[in-house]
Short mmCIF file of C-alpha atoms in Angstrom, two decimals:
data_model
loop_
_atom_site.label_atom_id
_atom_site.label_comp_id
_atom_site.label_asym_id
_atom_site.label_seq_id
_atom_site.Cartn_x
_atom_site.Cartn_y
_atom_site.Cartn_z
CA UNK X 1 36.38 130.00 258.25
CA UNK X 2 34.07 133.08 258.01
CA UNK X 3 35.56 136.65 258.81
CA UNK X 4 33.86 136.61 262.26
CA UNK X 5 35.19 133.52 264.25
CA UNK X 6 32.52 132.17 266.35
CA UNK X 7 34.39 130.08 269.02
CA UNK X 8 33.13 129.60 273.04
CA UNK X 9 34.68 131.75 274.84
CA UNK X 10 36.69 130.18 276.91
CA UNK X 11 38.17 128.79 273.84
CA UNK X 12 38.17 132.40 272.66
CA UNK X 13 40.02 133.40 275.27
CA UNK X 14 43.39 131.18 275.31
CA UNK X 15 43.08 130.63 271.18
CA UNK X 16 41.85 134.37 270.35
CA UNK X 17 45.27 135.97 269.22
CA UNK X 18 46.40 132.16 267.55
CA UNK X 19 43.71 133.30 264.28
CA UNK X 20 46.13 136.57 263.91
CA UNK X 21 48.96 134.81 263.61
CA UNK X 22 50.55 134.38 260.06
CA UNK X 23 49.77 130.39 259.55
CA UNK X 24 46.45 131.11 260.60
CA UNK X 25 46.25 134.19 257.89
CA UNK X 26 47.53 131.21 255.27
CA UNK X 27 44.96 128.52 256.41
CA UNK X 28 42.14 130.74 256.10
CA UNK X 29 43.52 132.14 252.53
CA UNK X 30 43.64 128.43 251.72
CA UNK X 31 39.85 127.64 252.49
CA UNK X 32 38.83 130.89 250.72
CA UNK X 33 40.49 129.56 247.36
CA UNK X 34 38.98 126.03 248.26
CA UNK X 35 35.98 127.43 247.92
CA UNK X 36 35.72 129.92 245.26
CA UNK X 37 37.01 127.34 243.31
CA UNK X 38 33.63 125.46 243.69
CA UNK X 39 35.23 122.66 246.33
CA UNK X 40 32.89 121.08 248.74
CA UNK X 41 34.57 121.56 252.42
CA UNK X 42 33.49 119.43 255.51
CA UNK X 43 32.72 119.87 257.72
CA UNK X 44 29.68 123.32 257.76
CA UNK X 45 31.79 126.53 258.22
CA UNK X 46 29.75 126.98 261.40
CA UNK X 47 30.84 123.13 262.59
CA UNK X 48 34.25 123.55 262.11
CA UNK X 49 35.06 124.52 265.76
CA UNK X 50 32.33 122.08 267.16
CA UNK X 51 34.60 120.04 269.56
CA UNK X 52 35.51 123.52 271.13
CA UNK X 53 32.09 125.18 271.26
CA UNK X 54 30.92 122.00 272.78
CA UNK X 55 33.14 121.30 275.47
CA UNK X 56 34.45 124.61 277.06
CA UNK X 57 37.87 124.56 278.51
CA UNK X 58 36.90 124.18 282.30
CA UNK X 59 34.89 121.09 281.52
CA UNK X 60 37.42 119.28 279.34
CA UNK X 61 38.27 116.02 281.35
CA UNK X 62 39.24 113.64 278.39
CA UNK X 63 40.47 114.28 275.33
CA UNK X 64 40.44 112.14 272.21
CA UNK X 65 42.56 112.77 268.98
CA UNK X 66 41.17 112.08 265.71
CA UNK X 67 43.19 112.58 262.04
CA UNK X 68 40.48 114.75 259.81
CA UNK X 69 36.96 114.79 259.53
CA UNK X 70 34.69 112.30 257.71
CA UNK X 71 34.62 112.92 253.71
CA UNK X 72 31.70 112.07 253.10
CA UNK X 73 28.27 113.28 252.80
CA UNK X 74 26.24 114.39 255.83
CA UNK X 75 28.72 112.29 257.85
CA UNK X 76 31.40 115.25 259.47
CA UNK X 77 29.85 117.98 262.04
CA UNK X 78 32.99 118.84 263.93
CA UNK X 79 33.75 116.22 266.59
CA UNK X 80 36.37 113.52 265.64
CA UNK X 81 35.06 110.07 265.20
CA UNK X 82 31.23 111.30 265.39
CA UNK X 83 29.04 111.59 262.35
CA UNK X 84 25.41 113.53 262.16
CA UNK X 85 21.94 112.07 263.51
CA UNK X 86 20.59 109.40 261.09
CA UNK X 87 23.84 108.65 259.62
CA UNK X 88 25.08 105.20 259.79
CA UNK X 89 28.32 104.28 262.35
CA UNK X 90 31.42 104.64 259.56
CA UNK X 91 33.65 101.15 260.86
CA UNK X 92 36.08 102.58 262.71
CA UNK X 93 32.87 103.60 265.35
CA UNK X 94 31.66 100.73 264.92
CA UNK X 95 34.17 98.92 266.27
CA UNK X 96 34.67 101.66 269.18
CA UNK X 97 31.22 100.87 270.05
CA UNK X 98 31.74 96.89 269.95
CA UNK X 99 34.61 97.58 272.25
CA UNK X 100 32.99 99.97 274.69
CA UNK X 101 29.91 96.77 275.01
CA UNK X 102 32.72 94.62 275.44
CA UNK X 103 34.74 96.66 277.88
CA UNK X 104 31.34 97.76 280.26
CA UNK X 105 29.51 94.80 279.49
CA UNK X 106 26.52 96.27 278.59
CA UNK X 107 24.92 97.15 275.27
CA UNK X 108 23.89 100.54 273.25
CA UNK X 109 20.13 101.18 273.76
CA UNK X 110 21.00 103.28 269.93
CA UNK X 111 22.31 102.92 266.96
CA UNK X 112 23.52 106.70 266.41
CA UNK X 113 26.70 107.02 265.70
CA UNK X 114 26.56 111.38 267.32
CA UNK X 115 29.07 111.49 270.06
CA UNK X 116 27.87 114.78 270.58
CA UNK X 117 26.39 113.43 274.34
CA UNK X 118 30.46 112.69 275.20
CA UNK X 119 30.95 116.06 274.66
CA UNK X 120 28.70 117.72 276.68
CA UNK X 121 30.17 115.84 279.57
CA UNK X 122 33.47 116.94 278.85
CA UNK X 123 35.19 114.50 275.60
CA UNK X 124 36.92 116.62 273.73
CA UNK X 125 36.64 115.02 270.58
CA UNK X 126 39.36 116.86 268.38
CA UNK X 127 40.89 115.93 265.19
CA UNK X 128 44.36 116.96 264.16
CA UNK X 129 42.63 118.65 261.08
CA UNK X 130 39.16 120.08 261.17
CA UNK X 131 38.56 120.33 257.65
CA UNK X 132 38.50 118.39 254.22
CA UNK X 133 37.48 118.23 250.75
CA UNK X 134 35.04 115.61 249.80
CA UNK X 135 35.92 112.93 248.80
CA UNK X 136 39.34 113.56 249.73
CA UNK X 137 40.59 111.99 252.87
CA UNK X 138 43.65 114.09 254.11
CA UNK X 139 43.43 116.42 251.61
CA UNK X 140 43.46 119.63 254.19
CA UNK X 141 46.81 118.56 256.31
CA UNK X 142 49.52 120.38 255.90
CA UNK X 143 47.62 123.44 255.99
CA UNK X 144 47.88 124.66 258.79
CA UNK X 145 45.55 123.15 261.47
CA UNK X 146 48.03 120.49 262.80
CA UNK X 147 49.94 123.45 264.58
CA UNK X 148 46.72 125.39 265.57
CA UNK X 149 45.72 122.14 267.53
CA UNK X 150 49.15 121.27 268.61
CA UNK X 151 48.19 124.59 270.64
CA UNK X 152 45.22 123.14 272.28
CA UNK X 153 46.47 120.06 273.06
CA UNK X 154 49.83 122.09 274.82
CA UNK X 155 47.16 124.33 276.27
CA UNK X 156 45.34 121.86 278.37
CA UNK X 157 48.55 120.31 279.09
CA UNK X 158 49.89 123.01 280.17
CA UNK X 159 47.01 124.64 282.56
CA UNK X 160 45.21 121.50 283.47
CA UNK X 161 45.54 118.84 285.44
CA UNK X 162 44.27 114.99 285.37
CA UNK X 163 43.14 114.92 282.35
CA UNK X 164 42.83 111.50 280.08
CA UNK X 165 44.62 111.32 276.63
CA UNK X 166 43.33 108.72 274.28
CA UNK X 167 45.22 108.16 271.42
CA UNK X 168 44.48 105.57 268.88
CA UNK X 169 47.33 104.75 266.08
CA UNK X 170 50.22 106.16 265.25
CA UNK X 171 48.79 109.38 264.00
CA UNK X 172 47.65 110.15 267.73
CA UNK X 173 50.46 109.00 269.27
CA UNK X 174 52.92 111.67 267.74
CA UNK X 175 50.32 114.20 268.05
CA UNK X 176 50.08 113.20 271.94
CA UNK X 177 53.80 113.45 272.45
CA UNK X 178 53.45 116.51 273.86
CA UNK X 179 51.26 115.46 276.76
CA UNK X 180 53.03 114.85 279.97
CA UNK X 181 52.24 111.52 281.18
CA UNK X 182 53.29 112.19 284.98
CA UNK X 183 50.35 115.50 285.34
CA UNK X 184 47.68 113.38 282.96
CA UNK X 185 46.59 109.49 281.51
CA UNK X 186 47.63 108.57 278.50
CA UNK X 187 45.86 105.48 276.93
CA UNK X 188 47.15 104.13 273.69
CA UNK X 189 46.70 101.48 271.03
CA UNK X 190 46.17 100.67 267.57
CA UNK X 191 43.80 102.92 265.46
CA UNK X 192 40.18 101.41 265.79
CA UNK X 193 40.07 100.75 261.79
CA UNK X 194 39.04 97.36 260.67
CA UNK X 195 42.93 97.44 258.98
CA UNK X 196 43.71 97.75 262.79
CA UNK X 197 41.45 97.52 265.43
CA UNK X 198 42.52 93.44 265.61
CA UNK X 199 45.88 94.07 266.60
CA UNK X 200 45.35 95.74 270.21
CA UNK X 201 42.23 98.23 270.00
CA UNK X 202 39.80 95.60 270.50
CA UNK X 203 40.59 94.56 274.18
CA UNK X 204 42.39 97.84 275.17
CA UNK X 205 39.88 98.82 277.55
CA UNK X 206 40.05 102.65 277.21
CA UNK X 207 36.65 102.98 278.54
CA UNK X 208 36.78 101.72 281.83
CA UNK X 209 40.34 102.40 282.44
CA UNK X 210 39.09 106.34 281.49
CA UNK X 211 36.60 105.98 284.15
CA UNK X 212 38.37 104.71 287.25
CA UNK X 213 41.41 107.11 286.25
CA UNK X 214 38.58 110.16 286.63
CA UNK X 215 36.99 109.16 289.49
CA UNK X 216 39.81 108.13 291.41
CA UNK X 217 40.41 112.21 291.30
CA UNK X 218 37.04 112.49 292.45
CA UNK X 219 35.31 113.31 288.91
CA UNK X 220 32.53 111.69 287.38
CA UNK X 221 32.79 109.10 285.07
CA UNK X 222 31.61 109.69 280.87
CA UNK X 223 28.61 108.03 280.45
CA UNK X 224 29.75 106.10 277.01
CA UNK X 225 26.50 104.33 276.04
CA UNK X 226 25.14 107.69 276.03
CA UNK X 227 25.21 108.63 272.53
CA UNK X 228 22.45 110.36 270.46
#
């Protein structure tokens, strides 16, 4: 994180006085050492807050949780589950593609794997951690950002209404216990890993379900084959 935070504002707004608070102080101490010491950090400084910057609070109608970003190279940009034009689909989106053809019955005109279209029509696609060493899966949690985005998550909770909560795995699911389930949707099943995704992702039906949950409250449904 650079000195200056550039965040949306909305986001800016509700999560402005969360970067003075002490764990915040720590986290950004953290990445400072991280990268003196020579330590490549995913994802860009100025993608960190992507899944915020592209989906302002007001526009937020689904929200799906992701662990920490991609550790590789050129794959993380910010929004969980997404990786950078011209990169190929890592195998857990793969297999949330197959099951969005299967689910709407119709087929991906691309083969990007850059959610970034879902966001801009109001997927919030957050991971619990937004940064990572490469190379390193997990090596950032416990840092810091699992209580910054506990805050978002109880933020849209709290203020919003309708919303859809997808959660995929375990990880998700404890992360999403804060959601109330009588104001929002929550969808659930196994993580879409190919260690997983056999056991009750594939089939799940997250997609449609989203859509006839958002326009039953008179919103309009995500567009999921639109991907870029």
């Amino acid at each position: 994180m650079s000195d200056q935070i550039q965040l949306e504002k909305s986001w800016r707004t509700l999560l402005g006085s969360e970067f003075e608070e002490s764990y915040m102080v720590q986290l950004k101490a953290f990445l400072k050492k991280e990268k003196s010491a020579r330590k490549v950090i995913y994802p860009s400084g100025d993608q960190i807050f992507s899944a915020l910057d592209s989906t302002p609070v007001a526009k937020v109608r689904v929200v799906i949780v992701g662990q920490d970003p991609y550790h590789g190279l050129g794959q993380a940009h910010g929004l969980c589950f997404s990786v950078q034009p011209g990169i190929p689909r890592p195998p857990s989106l793969v297999n949330i593609c197959k099951e969005i053809e299967s689910d709407l019955g119709q087929s991906f005109t691309s083969d990007s794997g850059c959610l970034l279209p879902w966001s801009e029509q109001g997927v919030l696609l957050l991971n619990s951690v937004l940064t990572v060493e490469h190379g390193r899966a997990g090596s950032h949690q416990g840092q810091g950002w699992e209580k910054f985005t506990d805050r978002i998550i109880t933020l849209l909770n709290d203020t919003r209404e309708h919303l859809v909560f997808i959660l995929w795995g375990n990880y998700a699911l404890k992360k999403g216990a804060i959601v109330d389930s009588k104001r929002h949707c929550v969808l659930s099943s196994p993580h879409p890993s190919p260690l997983s995704a056999h056991r009750g992702f594939f089939g799940c039906r997250h997609f449609s379900e989203t859509n006839a949950y958002l326009t039953s409250h008179g919103f309009d449904p995500i567009d999921w084959l639109h991907i870029s």
